Amino acid sequence: AVEGMSKARATPDERVAISNLLNDLCANPQLGYEIRFVHPTMYRVDAGRFHIHYRFNDRSLEVGFIGMY
C-alpha cells in the first residue's frame, strides 16, 4: 500500500491526510463503503485524490491499496 502511495508522489499534506484517515478507520472501519462483487469483502474510502482499499474484522484492519487509478 505504501509503495502505491510513493509511486503517486503524495505530498506531505496528502500523507498527513492519509495518516489521519487511517487513524479514523481504526476507530470506525465503517467509514468506507463496500466494493461490490469482491470476495472476501473489501471496502474503499477516499483521501483527496487517493483511494484506500481495506478489510477489517473484530481484531484488525488490513490496508491493501493506497493509490490512484
Short mmCIF file of N, CA, C and O in Angstrom, two decimals:
data_model
loop_
_atom_site.label_atom_id
_atom_site.label_comp_id
_atom_site.label_asym_id
_atom_site.label_seq_id
_atom_site.Cartn_x
_atom_site.Cartn_y
_atom_site.Cartn_z
N ALA A 1 0.83 -1.19 0.00
CA ALA A 1 0.00 0.00 0.00
C ALA A 1 0.87 1.26 0.00
O ALA A 1 0.61 2.20 -0.73
N VAL A 2 1.91 1.23 0.83
CA VAL A 2 2.80 2.40 0.91
C VAL A 2 3.54 2.60 -0.40
O VAL A 2 3.77 3.74 -0.82
N GLU A 3 3.89 1.52 -1.08
CA GLU A 3 4.57 1.63 -2.36
C GLU A 3 3.70 2.34 -3.39
O GLU A 3 4.18 3.19 -4.14
N GLY A 4 2.40 2.02 -3.42
CA GLY A 4 1.48 2.69 -4.34
C GLY A 4 1.39 4.17 -4.06
O GLY A 4 1.34 4.99 -4.97
N MET A 5 1.37 4.53 -2.78
CA MET A 5 1.31 5.93 -2.39
C MET A 5 2.59 6.64 -2.81
O MET A 5 2.56 7.77 -3.30
N SER A 6 3.73 5.99 -2.67
CA SER A 6 5.00 6.59 -3.05
C SER A 6 5.09 6.80 -4.55
O SER A 6 5.58 7.83 -5.02
N LYS A 7 4.61 5.84 -5.33
CA LYS A 7 4.63 5.97 -6.79
C LYS A 7 3.79 7.14 -7.26
O LYS A 7 4.08 7.76 -8.28
N ALA A 8 2.73 7.45 -6.53
CA ALA A 8 1.84 8.55 -6.90
C ALA A 8 2.36 9.90 -6.41
O ALA A 8 1.73 10.92 -6.63
N ARG A 9 3.51 9.88 -5.74
CA ARG A 9 4.17 11.10 -5.26
C ARG A 9 3.25 11.93 -4.37
O ARG A 9 2.95 13.10 -4.66
N ALA A 10 2.82 11.33 -3.29
CA ALA A 10 1.97 12.04 -2.32
C ALA A 10 2.75 13.19 -1.70
O ALA A 10 3.90 13.05 -1.34
N THR A 11 2.09 14.33 -1.61
CA THR A 11 2.70 15.49 -0.98
C THR A 11 2.71 15.28 0.55
O THR A 11 1.97 14.44 1.06
N PRO A 12 3.50 16.06 1.26
CA PRO A 12 3.48 15.95 2.72
C PRO A 12 2.07 16.15 3.31
O PRO A 12 1.67 15.45 4.24
N ASP A 13 1.31 17.10 2.77
CA ASP A 13 -0.06 17.32 3.25
C ASP A 13 -0.95 16.12 2.97
O ASP A 13 -1.79 15.76 3.80
N GLU A 14 -0.79 15.50 1.80
CA GLU A 14 -1.58 14.31 1.47
C GLU A 14 -1.21 13.16 2.39
O GLU A 14 -2.08 12.40 2.83
N ARG A 15 0.06 13.02 2.70
CA ARG A 15 0.49 11.96 3.63
C ARG A 15 -0.14 12.14 5.01
O ARG A 15 -0.57 11.18 5.63
N VAL A 16 -0.22 13.38 5.46
CA VAL A 16 -0.86 13.66 6.75
C VAL A 16 -2.35 13.32 6.69
O VAL A 16 -2.90 12.70 7.60
N ALA A 17 -3.01 13.71 5.59
CA ALA A 17 -4.44 13.42 5.44
C ALA A 17 -4.69 11.92 5.41
O ALA A 17 -5.64 11.43 6.04
N ILE A 18 -3.85 11.17 4.71
CA ILE A 18 -3.99 9.72 4.64
C ILE A 18 -3.76 9.11 6.02
O ILE A 18 -4.53 8.24 6.47
N SER A 19 -2.74 9.56 6.71
CA SER A 19 -2.45 9.06 8.06
C SER A 19 -3.63 9.32 9.00
O SER A 19 -4.03 8.44 9.78
N ASN A 20 -4.17 10.53 8.95
CA ASN A 20 -5.32 10.86 9.79
C ASN A 20 -6.53 9.99 9.47
O ASN A 20 -7.23 9.53 10.37
N LEU A 21 -6.76 9.76 8.19
CA LEU A 21 -7.89 8.92 7.79
C LEU A 21 -7.68 7.48 8.25
O LEU A 21 -8.62 6.83 8.72
N LEU A 22 -6.48 6.97 8.15
CA LEU A 22 -6.20 5.61 8.63
C LEU A 22 -6.43 5.50 10.13
O LEU A 22 -6.98 4.50 10.61
N ASN A 23 -6.06 6.53 10.88
CA ASN A 23 -6.34 6.54 12.32
C ASN A 23 -7.85 6.53 12.57
O ASN A 23 -8.33 5.83 13.46
N ASP A 24 -8.59 7.30 11.79
CA ASP A 24 -10.05 7.32 11.93
C ASP A 24 -10.66 5.96 11.60
O ASP A 24 -11.60 5.52 12.25
N LEU A 25 -10.10 5.30 10.58
CA LEU A 25 -10.60 3.98 10.20
C LEU A 25 -10.38 2.95 11.30
O LEU A 25 -11.21 2.06 11.50
N CYS A 26 -9.27 3.07 12.01
CA CYS A 26 -9.01 2.14 13.11
C CYS A 26 -10.09 2.28 14.19
O CYS A 26 -10.49 1.29 14.80
N ALA A 27 -10.56 3.49 14.40
CA ALA A 27 -11.61 3.73 15.39
C ALA A 27 -12.99 3.36 14.85
O ALA A 27 -13.85 2.90 15.60
N ASN A 28 -13.21 3.57 13.56
CA ASN A 28 -14.51 3.29 12.96
C ASN A 28 -14.34 2.79 11.53
O ASN A 28 -14.39 3.57 10.58
N PRO A 29 -14.12 1.48 11.33
CA PRO A 29 -13.89 0.96 9.99
C PRO A 29 -15.10 1.04 9.05
O PRO A 29 -14.97 0.83 7.86
N GLN A 30 -16.24 1.41 9.58
CA GLN A 30 -17.44 1.53 8.74
C GLN A 30 -17.48 2.84 7.95
O GLN A 30 -18.44 3.10 7.23
N LEU A 31 -16.43 3.67 8.04
CA LEU A 31 -16.40 4.95 7.32
C LEU A 31 -16.41 4.76 5.80
O LEU A 31 -16.93 5.59 5.08
N GLY A 32 -15.81 3.69 5.32
CA GLY A 32 -15.74 3.44 3.89
C GLY A 32 -17.00 2.77 3.38
O GLY A 32 -17.94 2.52 4.13
N TYR A 33 -17.02 2.49 2.10
CA TYR A 33 -18.15 1.76 1.54
C TYR A 33 -17.65 0.49 0.88
O TYR A 33 -16.51 0.39 0.43
N GLU A 34 -18.53 -0.48 0.85
CA GLU A 34 -18.17 -1.81 0.34
C GLU A 34 -17.94 -1.77 -1.16
O GLU A 34 -18.70 -1.16 -1.91
N ILE A 35 -16.86 -2.40 -1.59
CA ILE A 35 -16.59 -2.58 -3.01
C ILE A 35 -17.38 -3.82 -3.43
O ILE A 35 -17.11 -4.92 -2.94
N ARG A 36 -18.32 -3.66 -4.28
CA ARG A 36 -19.21 -4.77 -4.64
C ARG A 36 -18.50 -5.80 -5.49
O ARG A 36 -17.57 -5.51 -6.22
N PHE A 37 -18.95 -7.02 -5.35
CA PHE A 37 -18.50 -8.17 -6.14
C PHE A 37 -17.05 -8.57 -5.85
O PHE A 37 -16.40 -9.17 -6.70
N VAL A 38 -16.53 -8.20 -4.70
CA VAL A 38 -15.19 -8.61 -4.28
C VAL A 38 -15.35 -9.53 -3.08
O VAL A 38 -16.06 -9.20 -2.14
N HIS A 39 -14.70 -10.68 -3.16
CA HIS A 39 -14.77 -11.62 -2.05
C HIS A 39 -13.37 -12.07 -1.70
O HIS A 39 -12.62 -12.43 -2.59
N PRO A 40 -12.93 -12.03 -0.47
CA PRO A 40 -13.69 -11.56 0.69
C PRO A 40 -13.95 -10.06 0.62
O PRO A 40 -13.30 -9.34 -0.12
N THR A 41 -14.89 -9.63 1.41
CA THR A 41 -15.35 -8.24 1.38
C THR A 41 -14.20 -7.26 1.56
O THR A 41 -13.35 -7.43 2.41
N MET A 42 -14.22 -6.23 0.73
CA MET A 42 -13.22 -5.16 0.80
C MET A 42 -13.97 -3.84 0.76
O MET A 42 -15.05 -3.74 0.16
N TYR A 43 -13.39 -2.83 1.40
CA TYR A 43 -14.01 -1.51 1.48
C TYR A 43 -13.09 -0.47 0.86
O TYR A 43 -11.90 -0.68 0.74
N ARG A 44 -13.69 0.68 0.50
CA ARG A 44 -12.93 1.78 -0.08
C ARG A 44 -13.32 3.07 0.61
O ARG A 44 -14.49 3.31 0.92
N VAL A 45 -12.33 3.90 0.83
CA VAL A 45 -12.54 5.26 1.32
C VAL A 45 -11.54 6.14 0.59
O VAL A 45 -10.46 5.69 0.20
N ASP A 46 -11.90 7.39 0.35
CA ASP A 46 -11.04 8.30 -0.40
C ASP A 46 -10.45 9.37 0.50
O ASP A 46 -11.11 9.87 1.42
N ALA A 47 -9.20 9.69 0.22
CA ALA A 47 -8.50 10.78 0.90
C ALA A 47 -7.96 11.68 -0.20
O ALA A 47 -6.88 11.44 -0.75
N GLY A 48 -8.74 12.67 -0.59
CA GLY A 48 -8.34 13.53 -1.70
C GLY A 48 -8.28 12.72 -2.98
O GLY A 48 -9.22 12.02 -3.34
N ARG A 49 -7.14 12.74 -3.66
CA ARG A 49 -7.01 12.01 -4.92
C ARG A 49 -6.61 10.54 -4.71
O ARG A 49 -6.48 9.79 -5.67
N PHE A 50 -6.44 10.13 -3.47
CA PHE A 50 -6.02 8.77 -3.16
C PHE A 50 -7.20 7.90 -2.73
O PHE A 50 -8.09 8.36 -2.03
N HIS A 51 -7.17 6.66 -3.16
CA HIS A 51 -8.17 5.66 -2.79
C HIS A 51 -7.49 4.66 -1.86
O HIS A 51 -6.37 4.23 -2.12
N ILE A 52 -8.18 4.31 -0.80
CA ILE A 52 -7.66 3.34 0.17
C ILE A 52 -8.61 2.15 0.17
O ILE A 52 -9.81 2.32 0.38
N HIS A 53 -8.06 0.97 -0.10
CA HIS A 53 -8.84 -0.27 -0.06
C HIS A 53 -8.41 -1.02 1.19
O HIS A 53 -7.22 -1.15 1.46
N TYR A 54 -9.38 -1.54 1.93
CA TYR A 54 -9.06 -2.23 3.18
C TYR A 54 -10.09 -3.28 3.52
O TYR A 54 -11.20 -3.29 2.99
N ARG A 55 -9.68 -4.16 4.43
CA ARG A 55 -10.55 -5.18 5.02
C ARG A 55 -10.43 -5.03 6.53
O ARG A 55 -9.44 -4.53 7.03
N PHE A 56 -11.44 -5.50 7.24
CA PHE A 56 -11.34 -5.47 8.70
C PHE A 56 -12.15 -6.61 9.29
O PHE A 56 -13.03 -7.18 8.65
N ASN A 57 -11.79 -6.94 10.52
CA ASN A 57 -12.55 -7.89 11.31
C ASN A 57 -12.57 -7.37 12.74
O ASN A 57 -12.21 -6.22 12.98
N ASP A 58 -12.94 -8.21 13.68
CA ASP A 58 -13.05 -7.76 15.07
C ASP A 58 -11.72 -7.36 15.68
O ASP A 58 -11.68 -6.63 16.66
N ARG A 59 -10.61 -7.84 15.12
CA ARG A 59 -9.31 -7.61 15.74
C ARG A 59 -8.37 -6.72 14.95
O ARG A 59 -7.41 -6.18 15.50
N SER A 60 -8.57 -6.58 13.65
CA SER A 60 -7.58 -5.84 12.86
C SER A 60 -8.18 -5.17 11.64
O SER A 60 -9.29 -5.49 11.21
N LEU A 61 -7.41 -4.23 11.09
CA LEU A 61 -7.75 -3.54 9.86
C LEU A 61 -6.55 -3.75 8.93
O LEU A 61 -5.42 -3.45 9.31
N GLU A 62 -6.79 -4.27 7.75
CA GLU A 62 -5.73 -4.56 6.79
C GLU A 62 -5.89 -3.69 5.55
O GLU A 62 -6.88 -3.78 4.84
N VAL A 63 -4.90 -2.83 5.30
CA VAL A 63 -4.91 -1.96 4.13
C VAL A 63 -4.20 -2.68 3.00
O VAL A 63 -3.06 -3.12 3.14
N GLY A 64 -4.88 -2.81 1.85
CA GLY A 64 -4.30 -3.50 0.72
C GLY A 64 -3.82 -2.59 -0.39
O GLY A 64 -3.01 -2.97 -1.21
N PHE A 65 -4.34 -1.35 -0.43
CA PHE A 65 -4.02 -0.45 -1.54
C PHE A 65 -4.18 0.99 -1.08
O PHE A 65 -5.19 1.33 -0.45
N ILE A 66 -3.20 1.81 -1.39
CA ILE A 66 -3.30 3.26 -1.25
C ILE A 66 -2.73 3.83 -2.55
O ILE A 66 -1.54 3.67 -2.82
N GLY A 67 -3.57 4.43 -3.36
CA GLY A 67 -3.07 4.95 -4.63
C GLY A 67 -4.15 5.59 -5.44
O GLY A 67 -5.23 5.90 -4.95
N MET A 68 -3.83 5.76 -6.71
CA MET A 68 -4.77 6.38 -7.66
C MET A 68 -4.97 5.42 -8.82
O MET A 68 -4.09 4.61 -9.13
N TYR A 69 -6.13 5.51 -9.44
CA TYR A 69 -6.39 4.75 -10.67
C TYR A 69 -7.37 5.47 -11.52
O TYR A 69 -7.92 6.46 -11.16
#
